[in-house]
CSV table of C-alpha atoms in Angstrom, one decimal:
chain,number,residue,atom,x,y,z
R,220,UNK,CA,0.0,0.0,0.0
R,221,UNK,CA,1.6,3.4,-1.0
R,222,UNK,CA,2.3,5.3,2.0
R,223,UNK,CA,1.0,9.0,2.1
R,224,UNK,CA,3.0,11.7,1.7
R,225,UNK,CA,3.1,14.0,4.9
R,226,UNK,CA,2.9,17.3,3.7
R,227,UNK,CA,6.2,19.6,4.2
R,228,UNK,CA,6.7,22.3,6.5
R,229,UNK,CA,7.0,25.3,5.2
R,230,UNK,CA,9.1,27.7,6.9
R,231,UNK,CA,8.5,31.5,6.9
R,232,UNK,CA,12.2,33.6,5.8
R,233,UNK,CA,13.0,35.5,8.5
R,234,UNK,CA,12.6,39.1,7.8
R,235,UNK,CA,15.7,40.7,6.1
R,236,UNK,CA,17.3,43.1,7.8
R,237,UNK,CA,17.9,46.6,6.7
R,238,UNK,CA,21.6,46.4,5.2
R,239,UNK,CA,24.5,48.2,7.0
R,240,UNK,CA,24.2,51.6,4.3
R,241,UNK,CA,20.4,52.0,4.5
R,242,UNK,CA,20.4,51.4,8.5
R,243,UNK,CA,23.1,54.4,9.1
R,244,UNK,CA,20.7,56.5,6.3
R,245,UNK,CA,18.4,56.6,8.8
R,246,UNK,CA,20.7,56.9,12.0
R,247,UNK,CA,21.3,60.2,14.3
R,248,UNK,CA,25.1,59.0,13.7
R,249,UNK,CA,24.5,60.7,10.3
R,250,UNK,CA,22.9,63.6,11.5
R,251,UNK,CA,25.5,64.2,13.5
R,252,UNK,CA,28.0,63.9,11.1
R,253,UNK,CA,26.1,66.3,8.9
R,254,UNK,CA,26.6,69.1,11.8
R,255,UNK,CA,30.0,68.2,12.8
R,256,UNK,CA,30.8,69.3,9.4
R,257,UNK,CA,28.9,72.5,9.7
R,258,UNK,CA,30.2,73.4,12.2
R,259,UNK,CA,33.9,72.3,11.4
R,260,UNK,CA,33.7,74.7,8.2
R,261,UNK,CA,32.3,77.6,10.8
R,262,UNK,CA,34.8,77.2,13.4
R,263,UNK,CA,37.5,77.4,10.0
R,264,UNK,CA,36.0,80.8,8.7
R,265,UNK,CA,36.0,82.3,12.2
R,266,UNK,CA,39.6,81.7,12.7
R,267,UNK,CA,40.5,83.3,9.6
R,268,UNK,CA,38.4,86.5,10.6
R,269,UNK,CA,40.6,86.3,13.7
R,270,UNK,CA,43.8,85.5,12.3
R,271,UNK,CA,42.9,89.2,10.3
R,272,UNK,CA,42.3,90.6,13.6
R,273,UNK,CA,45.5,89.6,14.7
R,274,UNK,CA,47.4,91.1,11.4
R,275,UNK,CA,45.4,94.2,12.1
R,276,UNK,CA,46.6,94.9,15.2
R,277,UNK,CA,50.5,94.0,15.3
R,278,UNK,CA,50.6,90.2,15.8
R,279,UNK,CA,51.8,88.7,12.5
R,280,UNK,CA,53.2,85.6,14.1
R,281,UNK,CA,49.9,85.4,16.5
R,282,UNK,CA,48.0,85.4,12.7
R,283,UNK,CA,50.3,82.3,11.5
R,284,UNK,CA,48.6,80.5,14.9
R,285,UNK,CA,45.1,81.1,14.0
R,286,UNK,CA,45.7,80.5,9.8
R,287,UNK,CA,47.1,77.4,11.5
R,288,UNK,CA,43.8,76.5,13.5
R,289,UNK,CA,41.3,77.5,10.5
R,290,UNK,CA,43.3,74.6,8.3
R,291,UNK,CA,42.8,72.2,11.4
R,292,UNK,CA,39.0,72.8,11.7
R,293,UNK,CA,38.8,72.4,8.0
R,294,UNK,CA,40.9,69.0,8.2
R,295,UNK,CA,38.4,68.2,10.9
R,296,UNK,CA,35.3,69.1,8.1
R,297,UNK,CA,36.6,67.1,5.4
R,298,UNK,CA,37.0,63.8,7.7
R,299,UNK,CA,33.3,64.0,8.8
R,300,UNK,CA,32.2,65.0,5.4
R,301,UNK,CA,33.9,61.7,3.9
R,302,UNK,CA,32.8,59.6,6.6
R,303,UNK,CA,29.3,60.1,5.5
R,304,UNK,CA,30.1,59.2,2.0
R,305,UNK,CA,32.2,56.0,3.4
R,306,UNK,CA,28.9,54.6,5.2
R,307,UNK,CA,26.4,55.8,2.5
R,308,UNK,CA,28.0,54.5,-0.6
R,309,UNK,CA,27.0,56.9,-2.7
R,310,UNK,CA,25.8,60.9,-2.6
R,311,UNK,CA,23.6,61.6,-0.2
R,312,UNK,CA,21.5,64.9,-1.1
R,313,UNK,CA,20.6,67.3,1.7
R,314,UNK,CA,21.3,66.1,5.5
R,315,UNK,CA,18.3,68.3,7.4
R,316,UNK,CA,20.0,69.3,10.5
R,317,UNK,CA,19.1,71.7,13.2
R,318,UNK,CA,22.2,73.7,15.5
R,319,UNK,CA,23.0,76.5,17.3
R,320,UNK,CA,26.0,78.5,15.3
R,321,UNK,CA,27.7,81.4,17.3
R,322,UNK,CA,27.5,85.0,15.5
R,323,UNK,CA,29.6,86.7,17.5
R,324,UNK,CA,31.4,90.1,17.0
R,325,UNK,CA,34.2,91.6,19.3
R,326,UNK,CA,38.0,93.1,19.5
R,327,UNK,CA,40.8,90.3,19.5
R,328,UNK,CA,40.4,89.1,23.0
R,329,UNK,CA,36.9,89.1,22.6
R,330,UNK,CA,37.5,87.0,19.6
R,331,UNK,CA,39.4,84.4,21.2
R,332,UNK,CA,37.4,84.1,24.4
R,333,UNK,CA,34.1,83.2,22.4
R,334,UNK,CA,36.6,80.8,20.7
R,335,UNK,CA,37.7,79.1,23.7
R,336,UNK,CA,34.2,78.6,24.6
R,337,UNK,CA,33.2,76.9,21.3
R,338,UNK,CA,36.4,74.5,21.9
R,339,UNK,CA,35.6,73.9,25.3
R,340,UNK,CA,31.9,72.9,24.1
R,341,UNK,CA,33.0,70.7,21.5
R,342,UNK,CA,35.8,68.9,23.3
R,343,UNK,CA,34.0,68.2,26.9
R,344,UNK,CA,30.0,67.8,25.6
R,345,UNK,CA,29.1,68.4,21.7
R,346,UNK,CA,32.1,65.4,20.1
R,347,UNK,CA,31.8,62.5,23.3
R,348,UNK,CA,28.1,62.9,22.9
R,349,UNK,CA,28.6,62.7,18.9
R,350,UNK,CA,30.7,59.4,19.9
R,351,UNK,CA,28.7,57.9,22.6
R,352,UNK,CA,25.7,57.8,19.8
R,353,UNK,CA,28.0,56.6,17.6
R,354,UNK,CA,29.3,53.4,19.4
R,355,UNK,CA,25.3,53.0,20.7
R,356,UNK,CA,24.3,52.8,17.0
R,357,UNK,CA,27.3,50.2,16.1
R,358,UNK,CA,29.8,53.0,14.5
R,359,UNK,CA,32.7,52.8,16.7
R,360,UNK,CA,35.3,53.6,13.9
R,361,UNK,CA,33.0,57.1,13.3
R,362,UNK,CA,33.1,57.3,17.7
R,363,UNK,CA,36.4,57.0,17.6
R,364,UNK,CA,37.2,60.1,14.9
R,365,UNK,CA,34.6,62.0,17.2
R,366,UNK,CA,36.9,61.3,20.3
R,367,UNK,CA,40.1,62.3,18.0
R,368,UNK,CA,38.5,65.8,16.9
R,369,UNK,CA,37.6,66.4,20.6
R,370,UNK,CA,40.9,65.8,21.6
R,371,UNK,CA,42.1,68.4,19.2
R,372,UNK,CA,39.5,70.8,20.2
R,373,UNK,CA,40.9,70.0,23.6
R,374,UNK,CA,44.4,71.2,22.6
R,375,UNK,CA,43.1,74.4,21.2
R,376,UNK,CA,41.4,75.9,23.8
R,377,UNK,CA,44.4,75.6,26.6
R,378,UNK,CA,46.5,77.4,23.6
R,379,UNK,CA,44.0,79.7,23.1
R,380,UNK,CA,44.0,80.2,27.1
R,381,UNK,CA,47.6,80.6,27.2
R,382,UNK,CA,47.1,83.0,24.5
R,383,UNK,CA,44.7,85.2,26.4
R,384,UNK,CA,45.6,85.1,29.7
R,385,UNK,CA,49.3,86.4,28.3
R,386,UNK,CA,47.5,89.6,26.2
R,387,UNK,CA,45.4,90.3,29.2
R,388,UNK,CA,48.7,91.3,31.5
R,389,UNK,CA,50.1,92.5,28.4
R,390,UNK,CA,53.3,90.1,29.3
R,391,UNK,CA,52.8,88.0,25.6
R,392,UNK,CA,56.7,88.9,24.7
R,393,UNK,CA,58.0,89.1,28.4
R,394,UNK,CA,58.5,86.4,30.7
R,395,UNK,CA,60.1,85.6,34.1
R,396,UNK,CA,62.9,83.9,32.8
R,397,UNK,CA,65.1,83.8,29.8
R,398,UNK,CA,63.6,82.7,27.0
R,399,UNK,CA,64.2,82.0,22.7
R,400,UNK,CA,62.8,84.6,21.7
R,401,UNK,CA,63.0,84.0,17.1
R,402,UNK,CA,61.9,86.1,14.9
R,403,UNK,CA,59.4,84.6,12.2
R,404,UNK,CA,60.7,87.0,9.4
R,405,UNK,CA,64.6,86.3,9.6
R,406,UNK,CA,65.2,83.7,11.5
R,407,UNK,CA,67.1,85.6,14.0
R,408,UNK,CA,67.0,84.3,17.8
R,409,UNK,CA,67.7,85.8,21.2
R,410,UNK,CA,68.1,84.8,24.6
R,411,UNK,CA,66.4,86.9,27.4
R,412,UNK,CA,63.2,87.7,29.5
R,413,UNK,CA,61.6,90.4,27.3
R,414,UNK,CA,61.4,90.3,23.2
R,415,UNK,CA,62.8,93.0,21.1
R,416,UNK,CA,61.0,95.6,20.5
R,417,UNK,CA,62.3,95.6,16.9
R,418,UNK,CA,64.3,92.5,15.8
R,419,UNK,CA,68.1,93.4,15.9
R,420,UNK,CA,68.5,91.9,12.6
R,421,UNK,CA,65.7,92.6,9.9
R,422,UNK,CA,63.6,95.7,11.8
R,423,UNK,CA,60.8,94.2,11.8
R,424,UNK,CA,58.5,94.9,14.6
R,425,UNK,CA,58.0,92.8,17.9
R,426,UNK,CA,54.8,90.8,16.6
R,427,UNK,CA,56.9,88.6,13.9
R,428,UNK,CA,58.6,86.9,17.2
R,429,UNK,CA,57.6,83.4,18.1
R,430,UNK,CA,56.6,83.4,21.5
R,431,UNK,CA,56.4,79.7,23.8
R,432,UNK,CA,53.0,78.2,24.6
R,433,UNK,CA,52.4,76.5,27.7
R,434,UNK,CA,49.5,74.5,27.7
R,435,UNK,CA,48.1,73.9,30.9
């Protein structure tokens, strides 16, 4: 007698699961990114208007500093706007974002105060939250670039600090002990407490002297 054929089980696929690039389309890690990056190219322009400021008012080697930190901040742009390309495979349109961008306006210390706010921001709250969203959604190498930028931002703000606190007392070319005191046009380098007034060797005027940071 033939024996009956039991009928098969069928067994449902399991439900596909959104793949890696549309999963961080739809993330806050993105988002994120997006304002990093806006903010990155804001931080860049700003230190350029300062780095005028400082030209303006007697501090050529002060500007070479800030022309310094501009490039940095744009650096730190151009890594968080290729990381979005790196996890979206392809262009991505228009990132809606929504942020707080400082339009400020002030004389040079002014300037760099309201700077070493925004680094202090970045560094200590806006880039480890940025990271700890990051690792939380699966992104750790994009956490980790967060936590590299913040460390950065970090650096800047005790320079900046230094920076400040030395053109407050007006003692930014005059310490308490001998220094290298070199001047940024010539080359030319002295040993003492208080810079030149004029270097010795080209004329040019105190501000072209490189000055030491301590960062503190």
């Amino acid at each position: 007698m033939p024996t009956k054929k039991q009928p098969q089980k069928t067994t449902k696929p399991a439900p596909s699961k959104p793949s890696a690039l549309s999963s961080f389309d739809k993330s806050k890690t993105k988002e994120n990114l997006a304002r990093a990056f806006a903010g990155e190219c804001q931080d860049g322009a700003r230190y350029q208007f300062i780095a005028q400021q400082c030209m303006e008012q007697g501090y050529p080697y002060l500007q070479t500093i800030f022309k310094t930190f501009a490039k940095n901040e744009m650096a730190h742009a151009k890594t968080f706007y290729q990381l979005v390309f790196e996890h979206t495979g392809k262009s991505t349109g228009n990132i809606k974002i929504t942020g707080g961008y400082p339009f400020e306006c002030g004389d040079l210390k002014t300037s760099i105060l309201d700077s070493i706010q925004t680094e202090v921001e970045q560094s200590q709250n806006v880039y480890p939250g940025f990271a700890k969203t990051a690792r939380q959604e699966g992104y750790a190498d994009i956490a980790h670039k967060f936590e590299l930028v913040a460390s950065v931002e970090d650096t800047h703000h005790r320079i900046l600090r230094h920076i400040l606190d030395k053109l407050k007392s007006g003692k930014l070319y005059k310490s308490n002990s001998d220094e290298n005191w070199k001047c940024n046009n010539c080359g030319y380098v002295c040993t003492c407490k208080t810079c030149w007034t004029k270097c010795p060797s080209c004329d040019m005027p105190q501000g072209y002297a490189q000055f030491n940071i301590e960062l503190k």
